[in-house]
Amino acid sequence: MIVVEHLSFTYPDGRVALRDVSFRVNRGETVGLVGPNGAGKSTLLWHLNGLLGVPRHQGSLAINGLPVDADHLPEIRRRVGLLFQDPDDQLFSATVREDVAFGPQQLGLSEGEVDRRVTEALAAVKLADFESRVPYHLSLGEKRRVCLAGVWACRPEVLVFDEPTANFDPRGRREFIELCRSLSATKLIASHDLEMVLALCSRVLVLDGGKRVADGEARAILGDEPLMLAHGLEKPHSLFHQHPHGVSARTASFE
Ligand code: ADP
């Protein structure tokens, strides 16, 4: 579903953000993208729907066989729904309904179809009665869900999340994890919340200094303490004291 080959990118000020990154994500997979601050995670996510100006990178990207290039941007943006870390970067309308309707309207759908999609998407994120609310007045969790509804209403094949649980309280975080799990799409999730990554992702990619430094099964990668420490990360607490078969060491000692 996602094919990235030898992707390199340098910002106009000369800062190299991605260095020869290659990977593939299969349809239906949920992949975590982890790495220290400045690793290039956001830069990589933005490339997936051509946000950084397509002619400027080296290498290639494709979504479900469609190249991410200037000729295919509208179709790429329909296929890839990107959720920014800060919902205020994504919300701009006077009401929740208008915000969620914006994407489907851009797709040129009929008014009836736009209405149907808005209703469905708000129900999917459990904000069915929020249509006339003012986005600016909502809590962080509600704002993120409105953004997700806006993206979801376009029926993307790929959902891309940039730090989706940042600054959430524990309940908001748990609810978001459940919500994320309930949406069926291929997902790429960049985050420092490694427990969330562990809860949602079967596979993890590690980026550092713009390079892909590891790629593998989530528990194997996140449980590799030397690897985590070498790249400014930490092994998640839930992976300590683990019996090889998933039973905690404490429980195992009473068996
Ligand atoms: P991450 O999301 O992993 O924290 P980023 O993709 O934000 O990493 O940043 C990767 C590198 O690119 C960093 O060195 C960062 O300073 C640099 N960078 C990010 N945005 C810009 C920009 N607009 N102009 C110049 N350099 C940038």
Coordinates of N, CA and C in Angstrom, one line a residue, residues 153 171 183 205 208:
A153 N -14.0 11.1 6.6 CA -15.1 11.4 5.7 C -14.7 11.3 4.2
R171 N -7.5 9.0 30.1 CA -8.7 8.5 29.6 C -8.8 8.9 28.1
L183 N -11.0 1.9 13.3 CA -11.0 2.4 11.9 C -10.2 1.5 11.0
L205 N 9.0 1.0 12.7 CA 10.2 1.5 12.0 C 10.9 2.5 13.0
D208 N 16.4 7.6 12.8 CA 17.3 8.5 13.5 C 18.2 9.2 12.5

